[in-house]
Amino acid sequence: MIIIAEKINGSIPSMGKAIAAHDEAWIKDVAKKEADVLDQDRDFIDCCTSVEENELETMHWMIDLIQSQCDNKIAVDSPNPQICLDAMKFCKRPGMINSVSGEGNKIDLVFPVLAKPENKDWDVMALLCDDTGIPKSAADRIRVLNNIMAKAKEYGIAESRIHIDPLIEMLCTSEEGIALVLEVMDYIKEHYPQAHISGAVSNISFNLPYRKIINQAFTVVCIQHGMDSGVLDPLNRDLRGSIYAAEALKGDDFYCMEYIGAQREGIFGPVDK
Amino acid sequence: MIIIAEKINGSIPSMGKAIAAHDEAWIKDVAKKEADVLDQDRDFIDCCTSVEENELETMHWMIDLIQSQCDNKIAVDSPNPQICLDAMKFCKRPGMINSVSGEGNKIDLVFPVLAKPENKDWDVMALLCDDTGIPKSAADRIRVLNNIMAKAKEYGIAESRIHIDPLIEMLCTSEEGIALVLEVMDYIKEHYPQAHISGAVSNISFNLPYRKIINQAFTVVCIQHGMDSGVLDPLNRDLRGSIYAAEALKGDDFYCMEYIGAQREGIFGPVDK
């Protein structure tokens, strides 16, 4: 599982406050903690300012803070794709554009840049929404998906560089559980087997009590349906453990060696008192 | 999910010690704690002596202790089917015979008794092993299953009274995860849709660290594959939460009302300090 560590995001109240107060120590501390439990070559540290003014400058400042602590790959995260593109140059190594979607001209702005030979190691997150918003049916999300993937082919961007977020919505207002999202995941797996299936897993538990248990169960089910990338809190020890467990159950972890190794490294398991 | 509460079992060291010491208070306390978090009409309290001598007397004594604390249904649990049958009369209400299998004459001893009109409300657990032991392949377990179900039909025992344990083995020695057990579950669901899919879930994590996280993930996956019965610790709060979460994800819990209700009742969730 490729982890896109979610904690450096201004829409999280404590982080938003740290950004507003220009609290460098806070941001550096979070970056360090995330980096400590991530794989440098597999995972990403997301960086989202959520500010309304001076977004690019703020992004630059935050990327530098992260890079002062670690050499991890960064997912440059903004609803404005031009900001993502402009921030690429601040990154010491290729990372991820987070994100494009079927909205407006996002694809036609971002894909040509990613198609350049010098950007061949950059990945991209693609959300399955468009100018109509979040499609209500699996069929409509698949339509958005097929459009995005056709564009990727047109621009010569390999499937394996694309992380697809089928858009995870809160379970508490769903009448049929997660059937819609699993249908989209199954479709991706069948039709675009090299693409990554991703998503912001904690959205599922919005407005429910004891969210951690829903998040864990959801992640386990998604992994069974091919999810191999996720925007999540890498410091959530039980969630990390659930991911290793799900991969072992799926048969992707020979004799549970990865599970056992991660537990020994302290990525999950009981904390010594 | 039908819970068969597993804690009153002499093979658990603390319970074995209590049985040997004739510690009535201990056994009554466990029975009370289990009953407090079970549904009286849906769930069962398992009762297994694990003693070598005086098994029937011990079973009688333990059943009486349980019934002094609650009116829950009892799963009479012994490797000796005659003991199970002889203990039925000690139970105040119909429960479960735990268990039969393809071994020896177990089926032909137990099914005629369950077929009697006065025993029509008794359920039975059927393990998919036979005189060759635990079959190594899904196909061989399915063969045992089909034999047992043919016998059930012959004796006129409804599918819905049968809980099928596909036999859960430890993950750490498996090269392909739980593919075998899921294949058997999928077969049961397709061919015997009224039967219950069950199993002793904690077997999966034997010899692995931080077993709880494997048990939770496994249970979630099994529920997606139709498991609706399980031998487990009803006092394991995170496991209980995972079961409610898995049912909601599957779309079996309208607007998560069961999940929210169980959390409010205190069946899972953080414990107040």
Coordinates of C-alpha atoms in Angstrom, one line a residue:
Chain A
M1 CA 0.0 0.0 0.0
I2 CA 1.3 3.4 -1.0
I3 CA 0.6 5.9 1.8
I4 CA -0.1 9.6 1.1
A5 CA 0.3 11.0 4.6
E6 CA -2.5 13.4 5.3
K7 CA -1.5 15.4 8.3
I8 CA 0.1 18.4 6.7
N9 CA -3.2 19.9 5.5
G10 CA -4.5 23.4 6.5
S11 CA -8.0 22.1 6.6
I12 CA -7.1 20.2 9.8
P13 CA -7.8 22.8 12.5
S14 CA -4.5 22.4 14.4
M15 CA -2.5 22.5 11.2
G16 CA -4.5 25.4 9.9
K17 CA -3.7 27.3 13.1
A18 CA 0.0 26.4 12.8
I19 CA 0.1 27.7 9.2
A20 CA -1.7 30.9 10.1
A21 CA 0.7 31.5 13.0
H22 CA 3.7 30.6 10.9
D23 CA 4.6 28.0 13.4
E24 CA 7.5 26.3 11.7
A25 CA 8.4 24.0 14.6
W26 CA 4.9 22.5 14.6
I27 CA 4.9 21.8 10.9
K28 CA 8.5 20.4 11.0
D29 CA 7.5 18.2 13.9
V30 CA 4.6 16.7 12.0
A31 CA 6.7 16.2 8.9
K32 CA 9.4 14.4 10.9
K33 CA 6.8 12.1 12.6
E34 CA 5.2 11.2 9.3
A35 CA 8.6 10.6 7.6
D36 CA 9.6 8.3 10.5
V37 CA 6.9 5.8 9.7
L38 CA 6.9 6.1 5.9
D39 CA 8.8 4.3 3.2
Q40 CA 10.9 7.0 1.5
D41 CA 10.6 5.5 -2.0
R42 CA 7.0 4.2 -1.8
D43 CA 5.0 6.8 0.2
F44 CA 4.2 10.5 -0.1
I45 CA 3.8 13.4 2.3
D46 CA 0.8 15.4 1.3
C47 CA 1.2 19.2 1.5
C48 CA -2.0 21.3 1.3
T49 CA -2.1 24.9 2.5
S50 CA -5.8 25.5 2.5
V51 CA -5.1 29.3 2.5
E52 CA -7.0 31.7 0.4
E53 CA -4.2 34.2 -0.2
N54 CA -0.6 33.8 -1.1
E55 CA -1.1 30.1 -1.7
L56 CA 2.0 29.5 -3.8
E57 CA 4.3 31.3 -1.3
T58 CA 2.7 29.4 1.5
M59 CA 3.1 26.1 -0.4
H60 CA 6.8 26.9 -1.1
W61 CA 7.4 27.7 2.6
M62 CA 5.7 24.4 3.7
I63 CA 7.5 22.3 1.1
D64 CA 10.8 23.7 2.4
L65 CA 9.9 22.9 5.9
I66 CA 9.0 19.3 5.0
Q67 CA 12.2 18.9 3.0
S68 CA 14.3 20.3 6.0
Q69 CA 13.2 17.2 7.9
C70 CA 13.3 14.4 5.3
D71 CA 13.9 13.3 1.8
N72 CA 10.4 11.9 1.3
K73 CA 8.3 12.4 -1.9
I74 CA 5.7 15.2 -1.6
A75 CA 2.2 15.2 -2.9
V76 CA 1.5 18.8 -3.9
D77 CA -2.1 19.3 -2.9
S78 CA -4.3 22.2 -4.1
P79 CA -7.8 22.5 -5.7
N80 CA -6.0 24.9 -8.1
P81 CA -4.0 22.8 -10.6
Q82 CA -1.8 25.7 -11.6
I83 CA -0.6 26.0 -8.0
C84 CA 0.3 22.3 -8.1
L85 CA 2.3 22.8 -11.3
D86 CA 4.0 25.9 -10.1
A87 CA 5.1 24.2 -6.9
M88 CA 6.7 21.2 -8.7
K89 CA 10.0 23.2 -8.9
F90 CA 10.2 23.5 -5.1
C91 CA 10.3 19.7 -4.7
K92 CA 13.8 18.1 -4.6
R93 CA 12.5 14.9 -6.1
P94 CA 9.5 13.9 -8.2
G95 CA 6.3 13.5 -6.2
M96 CA 2.6 13.7 -6.9
I97 CA 0.1 16.2 -8.3
N98 CA -2.9 16.1 -6.0
S99 CA -5.2 16.4 -7.9
V100 CA -6.9 16.5 -11.2
S101 CA -10.5 15.5 -12.0
G102 CA -13.1 15.9 -14.8
E103 CA -13.7 19.5 -13.7
G104 CA -13.0 22.4 -16.0
N105 CA -9.6 22.3 -17.8
K106 CA -7.7 20.6 -15.0
I107 CA -6.7 17.6 -17.2
D108 CA -5.6 19.6 -20.2
L109 CA -3.6 21.9 -17.9
V110 CA -1.8 19.2 -15.9
F111 CA -1.4 16.2 -18.3
P112 CA 0.8 18.0 -20.9
V113 CA 3.2 19.0 -18.1
L114 CA 3.3 15.5 -16.7
A115 CA 3.9 14.2 -20.2
K116 CA 7.2 16.1 -20.5
P117 CA 10.2 13.7 -20.3
E118 CA 11.7 15.5 -17.3
N119 CA 8.5 14.9 -15.3
K120 CA 8.2 11.2 -16.1
D121 CA 8.6 10.2 -12.5
W122 CA 5.7 12.4 -11.2
D123 CA 2.5 10.6 -10.2
V124 CA -1.0 12.2 -10.2
M125 CA -4.2 11.7 -8.2
A126 CA -7.4 11.7 -10.3
L127 CA -10.7 12.3 -8.6
L128 CA -13.8 10.9 -10.3
C129 CA -15.9 14.1 -10.2
D130 CA -16.6 16.6 -12.9
D131 CA -18.4 19.9 -13.5
T132 CA -21.7 18.3 -12.3
G133 CA -20.1 17.6 -8.9
I134 CA -19.8 14.1 -7.5
P135 CA -21.7 11.7 -9.7
K136 CA -24.4 9.8 -7.8
S137 CA -24.0 6.5 -9.6
A138 CA -21.2 4.1 -10.2
A139 CA -21.9 4.3 -14.0
D140 CA -21.4 8.1 -14.0
R141 CA -18.1 7.9 -12.0
I142 CA -16.9 5.3 -14.5
R143 CA -17.8 7.6 -17.3
V144 CA -15.6 10.3 -15.7
L145 CA -12.9 7.7 -15.2
N146 CA -12.9 6.6 -18.8
N147 CA -12.6 10.2 -20.0
I148 CA -9.6 10.8 -17.7
M149 CA -7.9 7.6 -18.8
A150 CA -8.5 8.3 -22.5
K151 CA -6.9 11.7 -22.0
A152 CA -4.0 10.0 -20.2
K153 CA -3.5 7.7 -23.1
E154 CA -3.7 10.6 -25.5
Y155 CA -1.0 12.4 -23.6
G156 CA 1.1 9.3 -23.2
I157 CA 0.9 9.1 -19.4
A158 CA 1.3 5.6 -18.2
E159 CA -1.6 4.1 -16.2
S160 CA 0.9 3.2 -13.4
R161 CA 1.4 6.9 -12.7
I162 CA -2.2 7.5 -12.0
H163 CA -3.9 7.1 -8.5
I164 CA -7.6 7.0 -8.9
D165 CA -9.8 8.3 -6.1
P166 CA -13.3 6.9 -6.7
L167 CA -14.5 9.5 -4.1
I168 CA -15.3 8.0 -0.7
E169 CA -18.4 9.5 0.9
M170 CA -19.8 9.1 4.4
L171 CA -21.3 5.8 5.3
C172 CA -24.0 7.2 7.6
T173 CA -26.0 8.6 4.7
S174 CA -25.7 5.6 2.5
E175 CA -28.5 3.1 2.1
E176 CA -26.5 0.4 0.5
G177 CA -23.1 0.5 2.3
I178 CA -20.1 0.9 0.1
A179 CA -21.4 -1.1 -2.9
L180 CA -21.1 1.9 -5.2
V181 CA -17.4 2.5 -4.4
L182 CA -16.6 -1.2 -4.6
E183 CA -18.2 -1.4 -8.0
V184 CA -16.0 1.5 -9.2
M185 CA -12.9 -0.2 -7.7
D186 CA -13.7 -3.5 -9.4
Y187 CA -14.1 -1.7 -12.7
I188 CA -10.7 0.1 -12.3
K189 CA -9.0 -3.2 -11.5
E190 CA -10.4 -4.9 -14.5
H191 CA -10.0 -2.2 -17.1
Y192 CA -6.9 -0.3 -15.8
P193 CA -4.9 -3.0 -14.0
Q194 CA -1.8 -0.9 -13.8
A195 CA -3.5 2.2 -12.2
H196 CA -3.5 2.6 -8.4
I197 CA -6.8 2.6 -6.6
S198 CA -6.7 5.3 -3.9
G199 CA -9.0 7.4 -1.8
A200 CA -9.3 9.4 1.5
V201 CA -10.3 6.6 3.7
S202 CA -11.4 8.5 6.8
N203 CA -14.2 10.2 4.8
I204 CA -16.2 7.0 5.3
S205 CA -16.7 7.5 9.0
F206 CA -17.8 11.2 9.0
N207 CA -20.5 11.8 11.6
L208 CA -20.2 8.4 13.1
P209 CA -19.0 7.5 16.6
Y210 CA -15.7 5.7 17.2
R211 CA -14.5 6.5 13.7
K212 CA -11.3 4.4 13.9
I213 CA -13.1 1.1 13.8
I214 CA -15.1 2.1 10.6
N215 CA -11.9 3.4 9.0
Q216 CA -10.1 0.2 9.7
A217 CA -12.9 -2.1 8.5
F218 CA -13.4 0.0 5.3
T219 CA -9.7 0.0 4.5
V220 CA -9.6 -3.8 4.9
V221 CA -12.5 -4.2 2.5
C222 CA -11.1 -1.8 -0.1
I223 CA -7.7 -3.6 0.0
Q224 CA -9.6 -6.8 -0.9
H225 CA -11.0 -4.9 -3.9
G226 CA -7.6 -3.7 -5.1
M227 CA -7.0 -0.5 -3.2
D228 CA -3.2 -0.1 -3.1
S229 CA -2.9 3.6 -2.3
G230 CA -4.5 5.8 0.3
V231 CA -4.7 9.3 1.8
L232 CA -4.5 8.6 5.5
D233 CA -2.9 9.2 8.8
P234 CA 0.3 7.2 8.9
L235 CA 0.6 7.7 12.7
N236 CA -2.7 5.9 13.3
R237 CA -1.1 2.6 14.5
D238 CA -4.2 0.4 14.4
L239 CA -5.0 1.6 10.8
R240 CA -1.4 0.8 9.8
G241 CA -1.7 -2.6 11.4
S242 CA -5.0 -3.2 9.6
I243 CA -3.4 -2.5 6.3
Y244 CA -0.6 -5.0 6.9
A245 CA -3.2 -7.5 8.1
A246 CA -5.4 -7.0 5.0
E247 CA -2.4 -7.5 2.7
A248 CA -1.5 -10.7 4.5
L249 CA -5.1 -12.0 4.3
K250 CA -5.1 -11.3 0.6
G251 CA -2.1 -13.5 0.2
D252 CA 0.2 -10.6 -0.7
D253 CA 2.5 -11.1 2.3
F254 CA 4.4 -14.4 2.1
Y255 CA 4.2 -16.1 5.6
C256 CA 3.2 -12.7 7.1
M257 CA 6.8 -11.5 7.0
E258 CA 5.9 -7.9 6.2
Y259 CA 3.3 -7.9 8.9
I260 CA 5.7 -9.3 11.5
G261 CA 8.5 -6.9 10.3
A262 CA 6.3 -3.8 10.5
Q263 CA 5.2 -4.7 14.0
R264 CA 8.8 -5.3 15.1
E265 CA 9.8 -1.9 13.6
G266 CA 7.0 -0.4 15.8
I267 CA 4.8 0.9 13.0
F268 CA 1.9 -0.7 14.8
G269 CA 1.1 -2.8 17.9
P270 CA 0.9 -1.8 21.5
V271 CA 2.9 1.1 22.6
D272 CA 5.4 0.5 25.4
K273 CA 4.4 2.3 28.5
Chain B
M1 CA -24.1 -11.7 13.2
I2 CA -24.9 -14.6 15.5
I3 CA -22.3 -14.7 18.3
I4 CA -21.3 -18.0 19.9
A5 CA -19.5 -16.6 23.0
E6 CA -16.3 -18.6 23.5
K7 CA -15.0 -17.9 27.0
I8 CA -16.6 -20.7 28.9
N9 CA -14.2 -23.3 27.5
G10 CA -11.9 -25.5 29.6
S11 CA -9.2 -25.3 27.0
I12 CA -8.7 -21.6 27.9
P13 CA -6.1 -21.9 30.8
S14 CA -7.9 -19.6 33.3
M15 CA -11.2 -21.3 32.7
G16 CA -9.6 -24.8 32.8
K17 CA -8.2 -23.9 36.2
A18 CA -11.5 -22.6 37.4
I19 CA -13.2 -25.8 36.3
A20 CA -10.5 -28.0 38.0
A21 CA -10.9 -25.9 41.2
H22 CA -14.7 -26.1 41.0
D23 CA -14.6 -22.3 41.2
E24 CA -18.3 -21.5 40.7
A25 CA -18.0 -17.8 41.2
W26 CA -15.5 -17.5 38.4
I27 CA -17.6 -19.4 35.9
K28 CA -20.8 -17.5 36.9
D29 CA -18.9 -14.2 36.6
V30 CA -17.8 -15.0 33.0
A31 CA -21.4 -16.2 32.1
K32 CA -22.8 -12.9 33.5
K33 CA -20.3 -10.8 31.6
E34 CA -21.0 -12.6 28.3
A35 CA -24.7 -12.5 28.7
D36 CA -24.6 -8.8 29.4
V37 CA -23.3 -8.1 25.9
L38 CA -25.2 -10.8 24.0
D39 CA -28.6 -10.8 22.3
Q40 CA -30.7 -13.4 24.2
D41 CA -32.6 -14.6 21.2
R42 CA -29.9 -14.4 18.6
D43 CA -26.6 -15.4 20.3
F44 CA -25.3 -18.5 22.2
I45 CA -23.0 -19.1 25.2
D46 CA -20.7 -21.9 24.4
C47 CA -20.1 -24.4 27.1
C48 CA -17.1 -26.8 26.8
T49 CA -15.6 -28.6 29.7
S50 CA -12.4 -30.0 28.1
V51 CA -12.2 -32.5 31.0
E52 CA -11.2 -36.1 30.4
E53 CA -13.2 -37.6 33.2
N54 CA -16.8 -37.1 34.3
E55 CA -17.5 -34.9 31.3
L56 CA -21.2 -35.2 31.4
E57 CA -21.4 -34.3 35.1
T58 CA -19.1 -31.4 34.6
M59 CA -21.1 -30.2 31.6
H60 CA -24.3 -30.4 33.7
W61 CA -22.7 -28.4 36.5
M62 CA -21.4 -25.8 34.1
I63 CA -24.7 -25.5 32.3
D64 CA -26.5 -25.0 35.6
L65 CA -24.0 -22.3 36.5
I66 CA -24.6 -20.4 33.3
Q67 CA -28.4 -20.7 33.6
S68 CA -28.2 -19.4 37.2
Q69 CA -27.0 -16.1 35.6
C70 CA -29.0 -15.7 32.4
D71 CA -31.6 -17.1 30.1
N72 CA -29.3 -17.2 27.0
K73 CA -29.2 -20.1 24.6
I74 CA -26.3 -22.5 25.2
A75 CA -24.0 -24.2 22.6
V76 CA -23.2 -27.6 24.1
D77 CA -19.7 -28.2 23.0
S78 CA -17.8 -31.5 23.1
P79 CA -15.7 -33.5 20.7
N80 CA -17.9 -36.4 21.9
P81 CA -21.3 -36.0 20.2
Q82 CA -23.0 -38.4 22.7
I83 CA -22.1 -36.0 25.5
C84 CA -23.7 -33.1 23.5
L85 CA -26.9 -35.2 23.0
D86 CA -27.0 -36.3 26.7
A87 CA -26.6 -32.6 27.8
M88 CA -29.5 -31.3 25.8
K89 CA -31.9 -32.1 28.6
F90 CA -30.0 -29.9 31.0
C91 CA -30.7 -26.8 28.9
K92 CA -33.8 -24.8 29.7
R93 CA -34.3 -23.8 26.1
P94 CA -33.2 -25.0 22.7
G95 CA -29.6 -24.2 21.9
M96 CA -26.9 -25.6 19.6
I97 CA -25.0 -28.9 19.3
N98 CA -21.3 -28.0 18.9
S99 CA -20.3 -29.9 16.8
V100 CA -20.7 -32.6 14.1
S101 CA -18.4 -33.2 11.2
G102 CA -17.7 -35.8 8.6
E103 CA -15.8 -37.9 11.2
G104 CA -16.9 -41.3 12.2
N105 CA -20.6 -41.7 12.9
K106 CA -21.2 -38.2 14.3
I107 CA -23.8 -37.2 11.7
D108 CA -25.8 -40.4 12.0
L109 CA -25.8 -40.1 15.8
V110 CA -26.8 -36.4 16.0
F111 CA -29.0 -35.7 13.0
P112 CA -31.7 -38.2 13.9
V113 CA -32.0 -36.6 17.4
L114 CA -32.2 -33.1 15.9
A115 CA -34.8 -34.3 13.4
K116 CA -37.3 -35.1 16.2
P117 CA -40.1 -32.6 16.4
E118 CA -39.4 -31.6 20.0
N119 CA -35.8 -30.6 19.0
K120 CA -36.8 -28.6 16.0
D121 CA -35.4 -25.3 17.5
W122 CA -31.9 -26.7 18.1
D123 CA -29.1 -25.6 15.8
V124 CA -26.0 -27.5 15.0
M125 CA -22.4 -26.5 14.1
A126 CA -20.9 -28.6 11.3
L127 CA -17.1 -28.7 10.8
L128 CA -15.8 -29.5 7.4
C129 CA -13.3 -32.2 8.4
D130 CA -13.6 -35.9 8.2
D131 CA -11.7 -39.1 9.1
T132 CA -8.8 -37.9 7.0
G133 CA -8.4 -34.8 9.2
I134 CA -8.7 -31.2 7.9
P135 CA -8.8 -31.4 4.1
K136 CA -6.0 -29.4 2.5
S137 CA -8.0 -28.1 -0.5
A138 CA -11.2 -26.1 -0.9
A139 CA -12.5 -28.9 -3.2
D140 CA -12.1 -31.5 -0.5
R141 CA -13.8 -29.4 2.2
I142 CA -16.6 -28.8 -0.2
R143 CA -16.9 -32.5 -0.7
V144 CA -17.3 -32.9 3.1
L145 CA -19.8 -30.1 3.1
N146 CA -21.9 -31.6 0.4
N147 CA -22.0 -35.0 2.2
I148 CA -23.1 -33.3 5.5
M149 CA -25.8 -31.2 3.7
A150 CA -27.1 -34.3 1.8
K151 CA -27.4 -36.1 5.2
A152 CA -29.2 -33.0 6.6
K153 CA -31.7 -33.2 3.7
E154 CA -32.1 -36.9 4.2
Y155 CA -33.0 -36.4 7.9
G156 CA -35.2 -33.3 7.1
I157 CA -33.0 -30.8 9.0
A158 CA -33.5 -27.3 7.5
E159 CA -30.4 -25.6 6.2
S160 CA -31.1 -22.6 8.4
R161 CA -30.4 -24.7 11.5
I162 CA -26.9 -25.5 10.3
H163 CA -23.8 -23.3 11.1
I164 CA -21.0 -24.3 8.8
D165 CA -17.4 -23.9 10.1
P166 CA -15.1 -24.1 7.0
L167 CA -12.2 -24.5 9.5
I168 CA -10.1 -21.5 10.0
E169 CA -6.4 -22.1 10.1
M170 CA -3.5 -19.9 11.1
L171 CA -2.5 -17.3 8.5
C172 CA 1.2 -17.4 9.3
T173 CA 1.7 -20.7 7.6
S174 CA -0.4 -19.9 4.6
E175 CA 1.2 -18.9 1.3
E176 CA -2.0 -17.6 -0.3
G177 CA -3.7 -15.8 2.6
I178 CA -7.3 -16.8 3.2
A179 CA -8.2 -17.6 -0.4
L180 CA -9.1 -21.2 0.5
V181 CA -11.5 -20.4 3.3
L182 CA -13.2 -17.6 1.2
E183 CA -13.7 -20.0 -1.7
V184 CA -15.5 -22.4 0.7
M185 CA -17.6 -19.5 2.1
D186 CA -18.5 -18.4 -1.4
Y187 CA -19.6 -21.9 -2.3
I188 CA -21.7 -22.2 0.9
K189 CA -23.4 -18.9 0.1
E190 CA -24.2 -19.9 -3.4
H191 CA -25.3 -23.5 -2.8
Y192 CA -26.8 -23.4 0.7
P193 CA -28.0 -19.8 1.0
Q194 CA -30.1 -20.4 4.2
A195 CA -27.2 -22.0 6.1
H196 CA -25.1 -19.9 8.4
I197 CA -21.4 -19.4 7.7
S198 CA -19.4 -19.6 10.9
G199 CA -16.0 -20.3 12.3
A200 CA -13.6 -19.7 15.2
V201 CA -12.2 -16.4 14.0
S202 CA -9.3 -16.0 16.4
N203 CA -7.6 -19.2 15.0
I204 CA -6.5 -17.0 12.1
S205 CA -3.9 -15.1 14.2
F206 CA -2.3 -17.9 16.0
N207 CA 1.5 -17.4 16.4
L208 CA 1.3 -13.8 15.1
P209 CA 2.0 -10.6 17.1
Y210 CA -0.9 -8.1 18.0
R211 CA -3.5 -10.8 17.2
K212 CA -6.4 -8.4 17.7
I213 CA -5.8 -6.5 14.5
I214 CA -5.6 -9.7 12.4
N215 CA -8.8 -11.0 14.0
Q216 CA -10.6 -7.8 13.3
A217 CA -9.5 -7.6 9.7
F218 CA -10.3 -11.3 9.1
T219 CA -13.8 -11.0 10.5
V220 CA -14.5 -8.0 8.3
V221 CA -13.4 -9.9 5.2
C222 CA -15.4 -13.0 6.2
I223 CA -18.5 -10.9 6.7
Q224 CA -18.2 -9.5 3.2
H225 CA -18.1 -13.2 2.1
G226 CA -21.3 -14.0 4.0
M227 CA -20.1 -15.0 7.4
D228 CA -23.1 -14.4 9.7
S229 CA -22.1 -16.5 12.8
G230 CA -18.9 -16.8 14.7
V231 CA -17.3 -18.4 17.7
L232 CA -15.6 -15.4 19.4
D233 CA -15.0 -13.4 22.5
P234 CA -18.0 -11.1 22.9
L235 CA -16.2 -9.0 25.4
N236 CA -13.5 -8.0 22.8
R237 CA -14.9 -4.5 22.2
D238 CA -12.9 -3.6 19.1
L239 CA -13.9 -7.0 17.5
R240 CA -17.6 -6.3 18.3
G241 CA -17.2 -2.8 16.8
S242 CA -15.6 -4.3 13.7
I243 CA -18.5 -6.6 13.2
Y244 CA -21.0 -3.8 13.4
A245 CA -18.8 -1.7 11.0
A246 CA -18.5 -4.6 8.5
E247 CA -22.3 -5.1 8.5
A248 CA -22.8 -1.4 7.8
L249 CA -20.2 -1.4 5.0
K250 CA -22.0 -4.3 3.5
G251 CA -25.2 -2.3 3.4
D252 CA -27.0 -4.5 6.0
D253 CA -27.4 -1.6 8.5
F254 CA -29.7 1.1 7.3
Y255 CA -28.1 4.5 8.0
C256 CA -25.8 2.8 10.5
M257 CA -28.5 2.7 13.1
E258 CA -27.4 -0.7 14.5
Y259 CA -23.8 0.5 14.6
I260 CA -24.7 3.7 16.4
G261 CA -27.1 1.9 18.8
A262 CA -24.5 -0.7 19.8
Q263 CA -22.0 2.0 20.5
R264 CA -24.5 3.9 22.6
E265 CA -25.3 0.7 24.5
G266 CA -21.6 0.4 25.3
I267 CA -21.0 -2.9 23.4
F268 CA -17.9 -1.2 21.8
G269 CA -16.2 2.1 21.7
P270 CA -13.8 3.8 24.2
V271 CA -14.3 2.8 27.8
D272 CA -15.0 5.7 30.2
K273 CA -12.1 6.2 32.6

